[in-house]
Amino acid sequence: MKRLLAMSAAAMMAATAMAAPEVGTPAKSDSLSLLSPDKRIELNFYLTDKGEPFYSLKFNGQSVIDDSRLGFEIRHEGGVSDIQPFMNGWETKETNTVLRPSQMREGFILDSSARTTVDYTWETVWGEESHIRDHHNELAVYLRQPMSAAFGTETDGDRTIVIRFRLFNDGLGFRYEFPKQNTLGYFIVRNELTEFTFHEDLTTFWIAGDYDSNEFIHETSPMSRIAALYPDFDRSGNACICPMPVPGVQTPVMFKRDGGGLYVNIHEAALVNFPAMQLEVQDAGEGRTKFVSHLVPDALGNRGHVQTPQTTPWRTIIVTDNAPAILESRLILNLNEPCAIEDTDWIRPQKFAGVWWQMFAPGRGTWSYTNEPNVQLGITDYTKTTPNGTHAANTENVKKYIDFAAANNIQGVLVEGWNQGWEDWFGQFKEFVFDFLTPYPDFDVVELREYAKSKGVQLVMHHETSGSTLNYERYLDRAYQFMKDNNYSVVKSGYVGPIIPRGAHHYDQSTVNHFLHCIRRAADYEIMIDAHEPVRPTGLHRTWPNYLAAESARGTEFESSDAIGNPPEHTTILPFTRIMGGPMDYTPGIFQQDMKYYDENAKGHIHTTLVKQLALYVVLYSPLQMVADLPENYERFPDAFTFIRNVPTDWDYTKVLEAEPGDYITTARKAKGEDKWYIGAITDENARTAVIDFSKLPLTKGKKYSATIYADGEDASWDENPQSYKISETLITSDSKLEIPLARSGGVAIELR
Ligand code: NOJ
Ligand code: CA
């Protein structure tokens, strides 16, 4: 069945790609429009008198995106046969005489256009849903630009670009395509000119533009205030930042009309061989704000090296009239290519525990084996060093985690700090930090492999690269083979600190290519990936379902050390921003909120109740969920822990029952292949009553489900009494409706059997 659906999808794609241009379509200055299948969203594309491409977007007849520019500034010699001049002159400064400035901004002629409609359903390997419908109308515009216009000088010939628009019932995706042609072989992107000019001043949930980090707390403000707030944006606590030099935001960025009725989300889909798109914020006049694509530059300041034929990622604008519909949108996945992995049986959603929080809980453990500074890969002999006595990844300790996982329906055990190099891995800008192969003397690879196997547990490998992608690629194949040889099927990778090759950024084109290279190579070894600090996801897990999860935002780790942590509203915003692009390894499940439990001087405090931690397993979607706290803390609350033991990580169906970004989310999900439902509701710093209307769910009619409800205690609150909870049982039918009070930064978690 899966293959059949995939085949028809591929056939559809092929049909789309080959659709013949319409002959005799409108000439220059004419405008073309496209309606969504339900006719509620309308796209308009046109060329100005100067041949500048523009588009606009209406929802229910009202403008959402006013006239907005499309195009690029590039540097280019002119043709496929022009490789030689490139070899002679890599310099890209304004003085460069070989790579001439050229533009794809004006002077275009509308050659032709093509329309298609696509409607099919595809099966996911894992996901929030087992089946996803892709229903859209497409308009491709074929634009011709005389070379004389492109260069502003007498130059023969024309070049062609295609802009492809896909309009779904919940929004628009569009991308640029550069066909192979003699007049456009290689070029360098200096700037993408794509604009998003908003008709209204919407409330914006944003993090500041940055080339190296997105582990920030969201700011909420009218879009017109972003530029003023930008200079004071708080980037503290991050190992490596590089602020965008002009005011702007990262995507996914969420917009909402105060009082509701209009919700917009901007991001990108299928980021492949291109820099990530961030957005500059600019005044568009008449009280309007526009966002302009700002591609993350490389060390030379270039924003993309292109060889035709090539397409850009899709620019996505999701538009709905209610917040749950944003969270239920599958537009970004639909714009990604079908699954590229033939046999996916080895790819398994799962929960994992790990030697991890122990290094964040004050005084409980370290990654490093010694306290000796200045260790060197391949030179330091650890058997001659003095152990610090706090190294957590030792054989005996790891065995305890394996026992804990085996006893509690947890498939994996992560071990951080197992390999040599942690003494000065960070802050030195070191190129050769880890080899991903050599364990510390107290970590017995073979003994643990056999022990984990005997308990039916998979070990989760840890590859911290400390940003040296260069060094990681040197070892990658050996490191993956080492995993295969030792019973590891998932790797958590990490990119803390500035990227080496030095001068590169986490989100530039080459580093984006590194992340995808690891995913593809891992697929060859049947390895699943959980990447920390990579570029934020853009739905590529449809194509590469071994890419289970990523961090790419502020996770639980920030809660351990300082009082700011992650404010109560953080997890009510993440699903509308970061998680729009793909699953997040947020690392939920912390039962011991106050870090003073470990050390009376500690300042860290989880900004949720215990029950909200349970609800996060449902609300924050991921096929890979960490059971993050210390086993001893779960032993203190065994009845609450039952929810974590039981909650699945793969779903047939998802319904968001109520949501407002920054305020609350209530999500219901049906377990894959079972008539069991799990509901999670969370709130921000305000207490509220969650309304769970079961008539909105496709429950089996007439069937009585027994429900276990994990609710905040009456006296619970995140700051004063986070561990107060109560568990109750009730019967639910499709006519039931529950109204459950949530504490300040509290939640509720329900299991329906
Ligand atoms: C940052 C990651 O987010 C965290 O999970 C990990 O433990 C450390 N880096 C060390 O790799
Ligand atoms: Ca991190």
Tab-separated table of C-alpha atoms in Angstrom, residues 43-258:
chain	number	residue	atom	x	y	z
A	43	LEU	CA	-2.402	34.601	-5.256
A	44	ASN	CA	-1.631	37.314	-7.765
A	45	PHE	CA	1.554	37.451	-9.769
A	46	TYR	CA	2.516	40.263	-12.105
A	47	LEU	CA	5.384	42.083	-13.780
A	48	THR	CA	5.677	45.850	-13.475
A	49	ASP	CA	6.307	48.057	-16.508
A	50	LYS	CA	10.027	47.657	-15.772
A	51	GLY	CA	9.649	43.901	-15.832
A	52	GLU	CA	9.960	43.447	-12.045
A	53	PRO	CA	8.224	40.323	-10.670
A	54	PHE	CA	5.766	40.896	-7.812
A	55	TYR	CA	3.160	38.827	-5.984
A	56	SER	CA	0.405	39.420	-3.439
A	57	LEU	CA	-1.860	37.197	-1.368
A	58	LYS	CA	-5.472	37.551	-0.271
A	59	PHE	CA	-7.415	35.500	2.267
A	60	ASN	CA	-11.231	35.588	2.143
A	61	GLY	CA	-10.998	38.559	-0.218
A	62	GLN	CA	-8.786	40.630	2.114
A	63	SER	CA	-5.148	41.407	1.534
A	64	VAL	CA	-2.667	39.567	3.778
A	65	ILE	CA	0.510	40.112	1.770
A	66	ASP	CA	0.476	43.342	-0.257
A	67	ASP	CA	2.532	43.739	-3.446
A	68	SER	CA	5.897	42.155	-2.703
A	69	ARG	CA	9.024	41.887	-4.787
A	70	LEU	CA	10.594	38.659	-6.067
A	71	GLY	CA	14.093	38.117	-7.479
A	72	PHE	CA	17.824	38.100	-6.785
A	73	GLU	CA	20.997	40.137	-7.002
A	74	ILE	CA	23.745	37.888	-8.311
A	75	ARG	CA	27.303	37.848	-9.548
A	76	HIS	CA	27.787	35.973	-12.735
A	77	GLU	CA	29.868	35.629	-15.834
A	78	GLY	CA	27.421	34.098	-18.149
A	79	GLY	CA	27.423	30.481	-19.113
A	80	VAL	CA	28.074	26.803	-18.694
A	81	SER	CA	31.222	27.220	-20.738
A	82	ASP	CA	32.558	29.842	-18.358
A	83	ILE	CA	34.064	27.587	-15.710
A	84	GLN	CA	37.535	28.842	-16.528
A	85	PRO	CA	37.050	32.462	-15.463
A	86	PHE	CA	35.708	31.179	-12.133
A	87	MET	CA	38.869	29.175	-11.604
A	88	ASN	CA	40.892	32.302	-12.184
A	89	GLY	CA	39.051	34.644	-9.941
A	90	TRP	CA	37.352	33.596	-6.728
A	91	GLU	CA	37.510	37.075	-5.357
A	92	THR	CA	34.014	38.384	-4.873
A	93	LYS	CA	34.554	41.984	-3.788
A	94	GLU	CA	33.025	44.836	-5.785
A	95	THR	CA	36.350	45.209	-7.606
A	96	ASN	CA	36.012	41.772	-9.109
A	97	THR	CA	36.167	42.023	-12.844
A	98	VAL	CA	35.567	38.372	-13.622
A	99	LEU	CA	32.299	37.800	-11.793
A	100	ARG	CA	30.250	40.739	-12.878
A	101	PRO	CA	27.336	42.086	-10.878
A	102	SER	CA	24.115	41.141	-12.515
A	103	GLN	CA	20.507	41.225	-11.436
A	104	MET	CA	17.385	39.100	-11.542
A	105	ARG	CA	15.251	41.991	-10.364
A	106	GLU	CA	13.900	43.637	-13.497
A	107	GLY	CA	13.800	43.449	-17.258
A	108	PHE	CA	11.815	40.198	-17.207
A	109	ILE	CA	9.343	39.200	-19.856
A	110	LEU	CA	6.557	36.731	-19.108
A	111	ASP	CA	7.148	33.980	-21.657
A	112	SER	CA	4.464	31.566	-20.622
A	113	SER	CA	2.785	29.939	-17.658
A	114	ALA	CA	1.487	26.503	-16.732
A	115	ARG	CA	-1.207	25.366	-14.315
A	116	THR	CA	-1.837	22.030	-12.673
A	117	THR	CA	-3.915	20.621	-9.865
A	118	VAL	CA	-2.594	17.892	-7.601
A	119	ASP	CA	-4.682	15.848	-5.178
A	120	TYR	CA	-3.345	12.673	-3.641
A	121	THR	CA	-2.721	11.124	-0.251
A	122	TRP	CA	0.607	9.780	0.895
A	123	GLU	CA	1.544	7.537	3.767
A	124	THR	CA	4.048	8.699	6.345
A	125	VAL	CA	6.794	6.472	7.738
A	126	TRP	CA	6.053	8.076	11.120
A	127	GLY	CA	4.339	11.252	12.110
A	128	GLU	CA	1.475	13.147	13.652
A	129	GLU	CA	-0.654	11.407	11.055
A	130	SER	CA	-0.356	8.146	9.173
A	131	HIS	CA	-1.784	9.663	5.963
A	132	ILE	CA	-1.466	13.169	4.599
A	133	ARG	CA	-3.438	14.716	1.777
A	134	ASP	CA	-1.630	16.989	-0.645
A	135	HIS	CA	-4.226	19.050	-2.475
A	136	HIS	CA	-3.025	22.159	-4.238
A	137	ASN	CA	-3.271	24.254	-7.358
A	138	GLU	CA	-0.041	25.195	-9.045
A	139	LEU	CA	1.012	28.064	-11.254
A	140	ALA	CA	4.463	28.094	-12.839
A	141	VAL	CA	5.570	31.313	-14.518
A	142	TYR	CA	8.356	31.153	-17.081
A	143	LEU	CA	10.274	34.418	-17.129
A	144	ARG	CA	12.791	35.465	-19.756
A	145	GLN	CA	15.371	38.158	-19.143
A	146	PRO	CA	17.488	39.594	-21.979
A	147	MET	CA	21.156	39.504	-20.962
A	148	SER	CA	21.443	43.185	-21.835
A	149	ALA	CA	18.925	43.885	-19.064
A	150	ALA	CA	20.609	41.454	-16.649
A	151	PHE	CA	24.005	43.151	-16.966
A	152	GLY	CA	22.944	46.644	-18.013
A	153	THR	CA	25.323	46.416	-20.977
A	154	GLU	CA	25.202	45.199	-24.547
A	155	THR	CA	25.219	41.415	-24.064
A	156	ASP	CA	23.635	38.874	-26.353
A	157	GLY	CA	21.093	36.235	-25.477
A	158	ASP	CA	18.389	35.720	-22.843
A	159	ARG	CA	18.197	33.757	-19.641
A	160	THR	CA	15.193	32.026	-18.118
A	161	ILE	CA	13.984	31.489	-14.585
A	162	VAL	CA	10.817	29.817	-13.354
A	163	ILE	CA	8.803	30.800	-10.293
A	164	ARG	CA	6.555	27.979	-9.153
A	165	PHE	CA	3.614	28.756	-6.848
A	166	ARG	CA	1.604	26.094	-5.027
A	167	LEU	CA	-1.568	27.202	-3.305
A	168	PHE	CA	-3.103	24.940	-0.665
A	169	ASN	CA	-6.234	25.558	1.398
A	170	ASP	CA	-3.962	26.674	4.216
A	171	GLY	CA	-1.381	28.713	2.394
A	172	LEU	CA	1.199	29.285	-0.280
A	173	GLY	CA	4.569	27.825	-1.171
A	174	PHE	CA	6.749	29.216	-3.942
A	175	ARG	CA	10.252	28.653	-5.143
A	176	TYR	CA	12.647	29.817	-7.814
A	177	GLU	CA	13.971	27.405	-10.401
A	178	PHE	CA	17.064	28.029	-12.504
A	179	PRO	CA	16.982	25.726	-15.537
A	180	LYS	CA	20.243	24.655	-17.126
A	181	GLN	CA	21.038	27.009	-20.021
A	182	ASN	CA	24.050	28.377	-21.833
A	183	THR	CA	23.458	31.825	-20.419
A	184	LEU	CA	23.209	30.683	-16.782
A	185	GLY	CA	25.684	28.053	-15.630
A	186	TYR	CA	27.248	29.072	-12.333
A	187	PHE	CA	26.420	32.115	-10.264
A	188	ILE	CA	26.801	33.531	-6.786
A	189	VAL	CA	23.786	34.843	-4.897
A	190	ARG	CA	24.539	38.241	-3.426
A	191	ASN	CA	20.982	38.819	-2.145
A	192	GLU	CA	17.598	37.261	-2.407
A	193	LEU	CA	15.036	40.012	-2.908
A	194	THR	CA	11.890	38.111	-1.876
A	195	GLU	CA	9.598	40.306	0.207
A	196	PHE	CA	6.646	39.629	2.473
A	197	THR	CA	4.856	42.982	2.799
A	198	PHE	CA	2.146	42.717	5.413
A	199	HIS	CA	-1.109	44.565	4.943
A	200	GLU	CA	-1.736	44.769	8.714
A	201	ASP	CA	0.473	45.292	11.746
A	202	LEU	CA	0.143	41.799	13.273
A	203	THR	CA	1.374	40.573	16.645
A	204	THR	CA	4.580	38.659	16.008
A	205	PHE	CA	6.159	35.798	17.944
A	206	TRP	CA	9.819	36.074	16.994
A	207	ILE	CA	13.420	35.353	17.798
A	208	ALA	CA	16.142	37.660	16.478
A	209	GLY	CA	18.082	36.960	13.300
A	210	ASP	CA	21.348	35.146	14.022
A	211	TYR	CA	23.691	33.132	11.823
A	212	ASP	CA	24.724	30.667	14.540
A	213	SER	CA	22.071	30.192	17.187
A	214	ASN	CA	18.340	29.985	17.690
A	215	GLU	CA	18.352	28.926	21.351
A	216	PHE	CA	16.530	32.092	22.373
A	217	ILE	CA	13.431	33.122	24.293
A	218	HIS	CA	10.664	34.430	22.017
A	219	GLU	CA	9.771	38.102	21.956
A	220	THR	CA	6.119	39.014	21.333
A	221	SER	CA	5.435	42.424	19.779
A	222	PRO	CA	3.651	44.143	16.915
A	223	MET	CA	5.751	43.637	13.774
A	224	SER	CA	6.173	47.407	13.565
A	225	ARG	CA	8.125	47.328	16.872
A	226	ILE	CA	10.640	44.614	15.957
A	227	ALA	CA	13.289	46.988	14.596
A	228	ALA	CA	13.200	49.089	17.771
A	229	LEU	CA	13.399	46.048	20.051
A	230	TYR	CA	16.069	44.261	18.022
A	231	PRO	CA	19.230	45.851	19.515
A	232	ASP	CA	18.261	44.763	23.048
A	233	PHE	CA	17.300	41.192	22.129
A	234	ASP	CA	18.737	38.843	24.773
A	235	ARG	CA	21.131	36.231	23.333
A	236	SER	CA	22.753	35.319	26.642
A	237	GLY	CA	23.539	31.739	27.601
A	238	ASN	CA	24.482	30.743	24.047
A	239	ALA	CA	27.902	29.287	23.229
A	240	CYS	CA	28.132	30.881	19.808
A	241	ILE	CA	26.143	33.738	18.364
A	242	CYS	CA	26.475	35.946	15.306
A	243	PRO	CA	23.670	38.499	15.289
A	244	MET	CA	22.235	39.488	11.940
A	245	PRO	CA	23.753	42.957	11.364
A	246	VAL	CA	20.403	44.538	10.514
A	247	PRO	CA	17.157	44.112	12.485
A	248	GLY	CA	15.304	40.964	11.625
A	249	VAL	CA	13.924	37.621	12.698
A	250	GLN	CA	14.430	33.920	12.134
A	251	THR	CA	11.834	31.589	10.711
A	252	PRO	CA	9.483	29.900	11.396
A	253	VAL	CA	7.955	33.182	12.546
A	254	MET	CA	4.361	33.380	13.740
A	255	PHE	CA	1.906	36.258	13.253
A	256	LYS	CA	-1.538	36.797	14.694
A	257	ARG	CA	-4.186	39.500	14.464
A	258	ASP	CA	-5.091	40.681	17.968
